[in-house]
PDB file of C-alpha atoms in Angstrom:
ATOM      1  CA  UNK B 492     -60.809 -29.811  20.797  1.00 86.00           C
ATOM      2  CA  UNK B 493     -59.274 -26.530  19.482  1.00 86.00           C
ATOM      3  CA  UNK B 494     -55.925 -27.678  19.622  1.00 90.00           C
ATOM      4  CA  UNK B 495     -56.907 -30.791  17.381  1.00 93.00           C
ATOM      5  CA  UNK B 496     -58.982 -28.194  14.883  1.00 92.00           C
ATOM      6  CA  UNK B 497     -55.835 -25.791  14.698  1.00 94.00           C
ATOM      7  CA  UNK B 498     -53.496 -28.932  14.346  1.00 94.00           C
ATOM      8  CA  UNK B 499     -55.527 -30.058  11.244  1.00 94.00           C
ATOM      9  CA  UNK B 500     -55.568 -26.856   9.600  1.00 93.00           C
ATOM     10  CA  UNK B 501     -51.166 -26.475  10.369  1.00 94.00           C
ATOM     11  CA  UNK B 502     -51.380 -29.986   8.473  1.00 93.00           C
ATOM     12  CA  UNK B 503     -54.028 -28.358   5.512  1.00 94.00           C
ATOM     13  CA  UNK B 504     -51.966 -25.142   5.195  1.00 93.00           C
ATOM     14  CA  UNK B 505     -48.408 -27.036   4.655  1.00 93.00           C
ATOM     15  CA  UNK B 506     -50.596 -29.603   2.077  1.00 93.00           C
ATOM     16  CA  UNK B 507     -52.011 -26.641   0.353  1.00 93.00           C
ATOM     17  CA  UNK B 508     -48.114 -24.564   0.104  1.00 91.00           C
ATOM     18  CA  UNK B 509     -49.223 -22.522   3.224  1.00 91.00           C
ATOM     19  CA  UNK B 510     -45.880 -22.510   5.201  1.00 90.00           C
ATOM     20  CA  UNK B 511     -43.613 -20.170   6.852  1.00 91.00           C
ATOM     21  CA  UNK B 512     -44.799 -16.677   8.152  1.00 91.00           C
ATOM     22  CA  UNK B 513     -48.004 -16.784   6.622  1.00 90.00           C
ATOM     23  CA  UNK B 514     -48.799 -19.826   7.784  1.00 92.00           C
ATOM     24  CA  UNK B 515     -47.916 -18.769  11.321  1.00 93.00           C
ATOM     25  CA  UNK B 516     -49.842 -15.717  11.505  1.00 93.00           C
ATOM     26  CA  UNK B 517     -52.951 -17.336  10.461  1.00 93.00           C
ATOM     27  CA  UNK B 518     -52.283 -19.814  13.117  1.00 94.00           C
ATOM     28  CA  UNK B 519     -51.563 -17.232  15.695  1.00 94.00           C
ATOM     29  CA  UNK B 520     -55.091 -15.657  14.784  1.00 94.00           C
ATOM     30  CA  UNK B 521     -57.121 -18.821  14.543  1.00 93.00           C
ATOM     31  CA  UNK B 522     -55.828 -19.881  17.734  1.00 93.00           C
ATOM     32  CA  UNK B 523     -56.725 -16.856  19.117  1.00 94.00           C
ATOM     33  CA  UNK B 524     -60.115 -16.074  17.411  1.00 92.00           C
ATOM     34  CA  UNK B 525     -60.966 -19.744  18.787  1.00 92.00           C
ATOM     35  CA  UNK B 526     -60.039 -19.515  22.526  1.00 92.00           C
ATOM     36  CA  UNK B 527     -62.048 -16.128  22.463  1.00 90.00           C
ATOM     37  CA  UNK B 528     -65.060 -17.535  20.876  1.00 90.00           C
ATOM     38  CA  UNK B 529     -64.595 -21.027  23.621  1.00 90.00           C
ATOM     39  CA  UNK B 530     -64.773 -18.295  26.275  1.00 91.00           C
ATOM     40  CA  UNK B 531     -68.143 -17.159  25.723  1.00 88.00           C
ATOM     41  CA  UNK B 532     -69.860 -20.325  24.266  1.00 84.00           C
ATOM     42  CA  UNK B 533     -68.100 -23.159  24.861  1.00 89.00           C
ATOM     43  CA  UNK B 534     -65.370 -24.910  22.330  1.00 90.00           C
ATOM     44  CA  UNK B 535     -67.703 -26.967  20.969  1.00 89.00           C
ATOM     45  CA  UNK B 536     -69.541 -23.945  19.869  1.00 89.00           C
ATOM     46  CA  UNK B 537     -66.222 -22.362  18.895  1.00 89.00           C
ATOM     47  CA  UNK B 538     -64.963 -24.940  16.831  1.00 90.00           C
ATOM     48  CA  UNK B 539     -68.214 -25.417  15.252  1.00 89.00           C
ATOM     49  CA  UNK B 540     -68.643 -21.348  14.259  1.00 90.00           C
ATOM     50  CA  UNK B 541     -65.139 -21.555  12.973  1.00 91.00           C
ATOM     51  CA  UNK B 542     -65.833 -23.874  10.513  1.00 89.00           C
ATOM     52  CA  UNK B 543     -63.841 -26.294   8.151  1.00 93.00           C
ATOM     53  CA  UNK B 544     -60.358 -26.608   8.801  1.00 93.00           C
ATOM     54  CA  UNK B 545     -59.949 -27.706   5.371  1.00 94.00           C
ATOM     55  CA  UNK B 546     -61.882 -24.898   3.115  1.00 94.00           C
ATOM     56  CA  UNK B 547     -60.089 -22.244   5.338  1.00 93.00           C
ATOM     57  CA  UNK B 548     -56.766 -23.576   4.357  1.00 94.00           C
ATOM     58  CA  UNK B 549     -58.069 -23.536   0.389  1.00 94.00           C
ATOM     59  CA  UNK B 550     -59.041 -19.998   0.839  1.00 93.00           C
ATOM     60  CA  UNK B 551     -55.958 -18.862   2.468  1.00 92.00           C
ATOM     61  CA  UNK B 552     -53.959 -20.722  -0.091  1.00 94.00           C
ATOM     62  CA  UNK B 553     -55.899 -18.667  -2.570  1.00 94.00           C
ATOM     63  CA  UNK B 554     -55.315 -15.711  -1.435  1.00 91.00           C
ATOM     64  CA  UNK B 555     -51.913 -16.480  -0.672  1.00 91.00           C
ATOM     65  CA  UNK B 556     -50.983 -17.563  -4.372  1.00 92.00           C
ATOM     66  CA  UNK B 557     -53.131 -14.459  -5.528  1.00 91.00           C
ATOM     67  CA  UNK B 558     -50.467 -11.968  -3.522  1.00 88.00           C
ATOM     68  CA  UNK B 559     -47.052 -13.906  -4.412  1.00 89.00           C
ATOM     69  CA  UNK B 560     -48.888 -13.692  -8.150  1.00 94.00           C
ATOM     70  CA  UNK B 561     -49.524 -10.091  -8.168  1.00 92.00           C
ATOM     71  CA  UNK B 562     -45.760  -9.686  -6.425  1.00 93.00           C
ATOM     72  CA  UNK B 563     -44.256 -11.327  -9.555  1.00 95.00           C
ATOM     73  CA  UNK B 564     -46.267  -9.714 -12.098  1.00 96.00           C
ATOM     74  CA  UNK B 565     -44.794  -6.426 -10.969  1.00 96.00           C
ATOM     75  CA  UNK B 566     -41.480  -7.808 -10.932  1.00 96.00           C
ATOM     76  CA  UNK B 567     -41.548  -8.701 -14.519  1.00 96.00           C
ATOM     77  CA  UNK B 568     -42.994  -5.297 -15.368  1.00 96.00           C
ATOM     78  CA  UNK B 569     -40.008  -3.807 -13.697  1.00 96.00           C
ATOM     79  CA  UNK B 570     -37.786  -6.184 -15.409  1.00 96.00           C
ATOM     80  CA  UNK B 571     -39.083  -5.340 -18.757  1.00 95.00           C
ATOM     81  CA  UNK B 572     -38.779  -1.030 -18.161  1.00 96.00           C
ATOM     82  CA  UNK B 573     -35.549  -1.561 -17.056  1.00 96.00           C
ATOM     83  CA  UNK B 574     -34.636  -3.637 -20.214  1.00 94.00           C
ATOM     84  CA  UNK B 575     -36.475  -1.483 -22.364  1.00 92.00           C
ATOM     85  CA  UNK B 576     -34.454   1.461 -20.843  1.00 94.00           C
ATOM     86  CA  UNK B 577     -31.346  -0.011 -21.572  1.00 92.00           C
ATOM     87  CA  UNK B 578     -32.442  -0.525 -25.136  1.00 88.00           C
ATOM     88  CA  UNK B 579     -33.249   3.063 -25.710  1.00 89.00           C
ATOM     89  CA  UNK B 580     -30.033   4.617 -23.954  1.00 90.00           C
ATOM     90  CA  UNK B 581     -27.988   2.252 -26.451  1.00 87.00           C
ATOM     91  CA  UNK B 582     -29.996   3.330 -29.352  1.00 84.00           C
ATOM     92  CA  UNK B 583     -29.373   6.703 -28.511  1.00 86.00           C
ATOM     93  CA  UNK B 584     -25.618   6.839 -27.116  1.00 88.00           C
ATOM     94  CA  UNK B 585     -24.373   5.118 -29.935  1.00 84.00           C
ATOM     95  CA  UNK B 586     -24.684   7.750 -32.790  1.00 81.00           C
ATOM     96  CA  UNK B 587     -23.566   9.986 -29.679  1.00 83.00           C
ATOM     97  CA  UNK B 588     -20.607   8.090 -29.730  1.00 79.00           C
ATOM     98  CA  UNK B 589     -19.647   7.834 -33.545  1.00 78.00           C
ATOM     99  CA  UNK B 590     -22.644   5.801 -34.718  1.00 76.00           C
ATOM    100  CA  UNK B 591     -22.903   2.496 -35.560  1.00 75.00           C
ATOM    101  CA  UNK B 592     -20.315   0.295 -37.221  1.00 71.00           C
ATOM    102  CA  UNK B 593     -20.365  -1.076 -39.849  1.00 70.00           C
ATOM    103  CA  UNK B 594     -21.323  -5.359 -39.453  1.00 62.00           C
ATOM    104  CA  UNK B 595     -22.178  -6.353 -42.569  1.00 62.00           C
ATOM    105  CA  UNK B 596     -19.545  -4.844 -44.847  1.00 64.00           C
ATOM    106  CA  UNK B 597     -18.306  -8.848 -44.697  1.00 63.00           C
ATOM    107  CA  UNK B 598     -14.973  -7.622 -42.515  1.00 68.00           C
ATOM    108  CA  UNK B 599     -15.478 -10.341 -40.304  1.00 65.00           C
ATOM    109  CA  UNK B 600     -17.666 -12.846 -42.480  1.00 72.00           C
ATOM    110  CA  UNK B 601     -19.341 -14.996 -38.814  1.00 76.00           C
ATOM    111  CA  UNK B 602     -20.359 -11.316 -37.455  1.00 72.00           C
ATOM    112  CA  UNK B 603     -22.906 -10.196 -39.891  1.00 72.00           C
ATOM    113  CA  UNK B 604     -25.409 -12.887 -39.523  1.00 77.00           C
ATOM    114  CA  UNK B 605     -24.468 -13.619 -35.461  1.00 82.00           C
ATOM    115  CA  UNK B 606     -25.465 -10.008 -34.946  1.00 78.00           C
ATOM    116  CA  UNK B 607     -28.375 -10.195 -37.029  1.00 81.00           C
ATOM    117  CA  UNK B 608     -30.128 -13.029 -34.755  1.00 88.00           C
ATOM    118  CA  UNK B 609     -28.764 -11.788 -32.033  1.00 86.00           C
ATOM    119  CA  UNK B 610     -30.523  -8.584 -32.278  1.00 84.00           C
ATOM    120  CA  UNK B 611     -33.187 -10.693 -32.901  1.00 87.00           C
ATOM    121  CA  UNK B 612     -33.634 -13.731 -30.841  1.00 87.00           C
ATOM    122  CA  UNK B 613     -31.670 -11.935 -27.437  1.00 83.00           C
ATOM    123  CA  UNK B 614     -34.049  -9.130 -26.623  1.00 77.00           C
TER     124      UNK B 614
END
């Protein structure tokens, strides 16, 4: 009985984008939570207490999509200072280094307006 209960939720987790490590551990626990609670009550009882294979697997999905979330909103924040650092240690090594030249004195009639949007459009 417990092994069908912890195959269903294996099958839940993978259908819900459980897989992998945390999809093991959670397995490893269940498993174990269950054969503890068999041991005193019965599986029946065990199974029962335990609950719905399925809404376990939708709440460890959640919470598992809620961590890989928060992981990649912090990556993009990091991404962002460290591009925003770059921009401010060209903006002020360049008049370190001679200033800026001069791109729109039609020298080179294509690099005025490329370097225009590109200042725009590639930050």
């Amino acid at each position: 009985m417990i092994d069908r209960v912890l195959k269903e939720l294996e099958c839940r987790l993978d259908e819900y984008g459980v897989r992998g490590r945390p999809a093991r551990r959670l397995l490893s626990e269940a498993r174990e939570h269950l054969r503890d609670a068999a041991a005193t009550g019965g599986e029946a009882d065990a199974v029962r207490r335990f609950g719905d294979p399925d809404l376990v697997a939708r709440q460890v999905a959640a919470e598992v999509a809620t961590t890989k979330v928060r992981t990649a909103t912090f990556g993009s924040f990091a991404a962002l200072a460290a591009a925003g650092a770059a921009y401010v240690a060209v903006f002020a090594l360049v008049p370190l280094a001679g200033g800026w030249p001069d791109i729109f004195a039609g020298k080179v009639e294509l690099l005025g307006p490329l370097s225009a949007v590109a200042s725009v459009l590639l930050p």
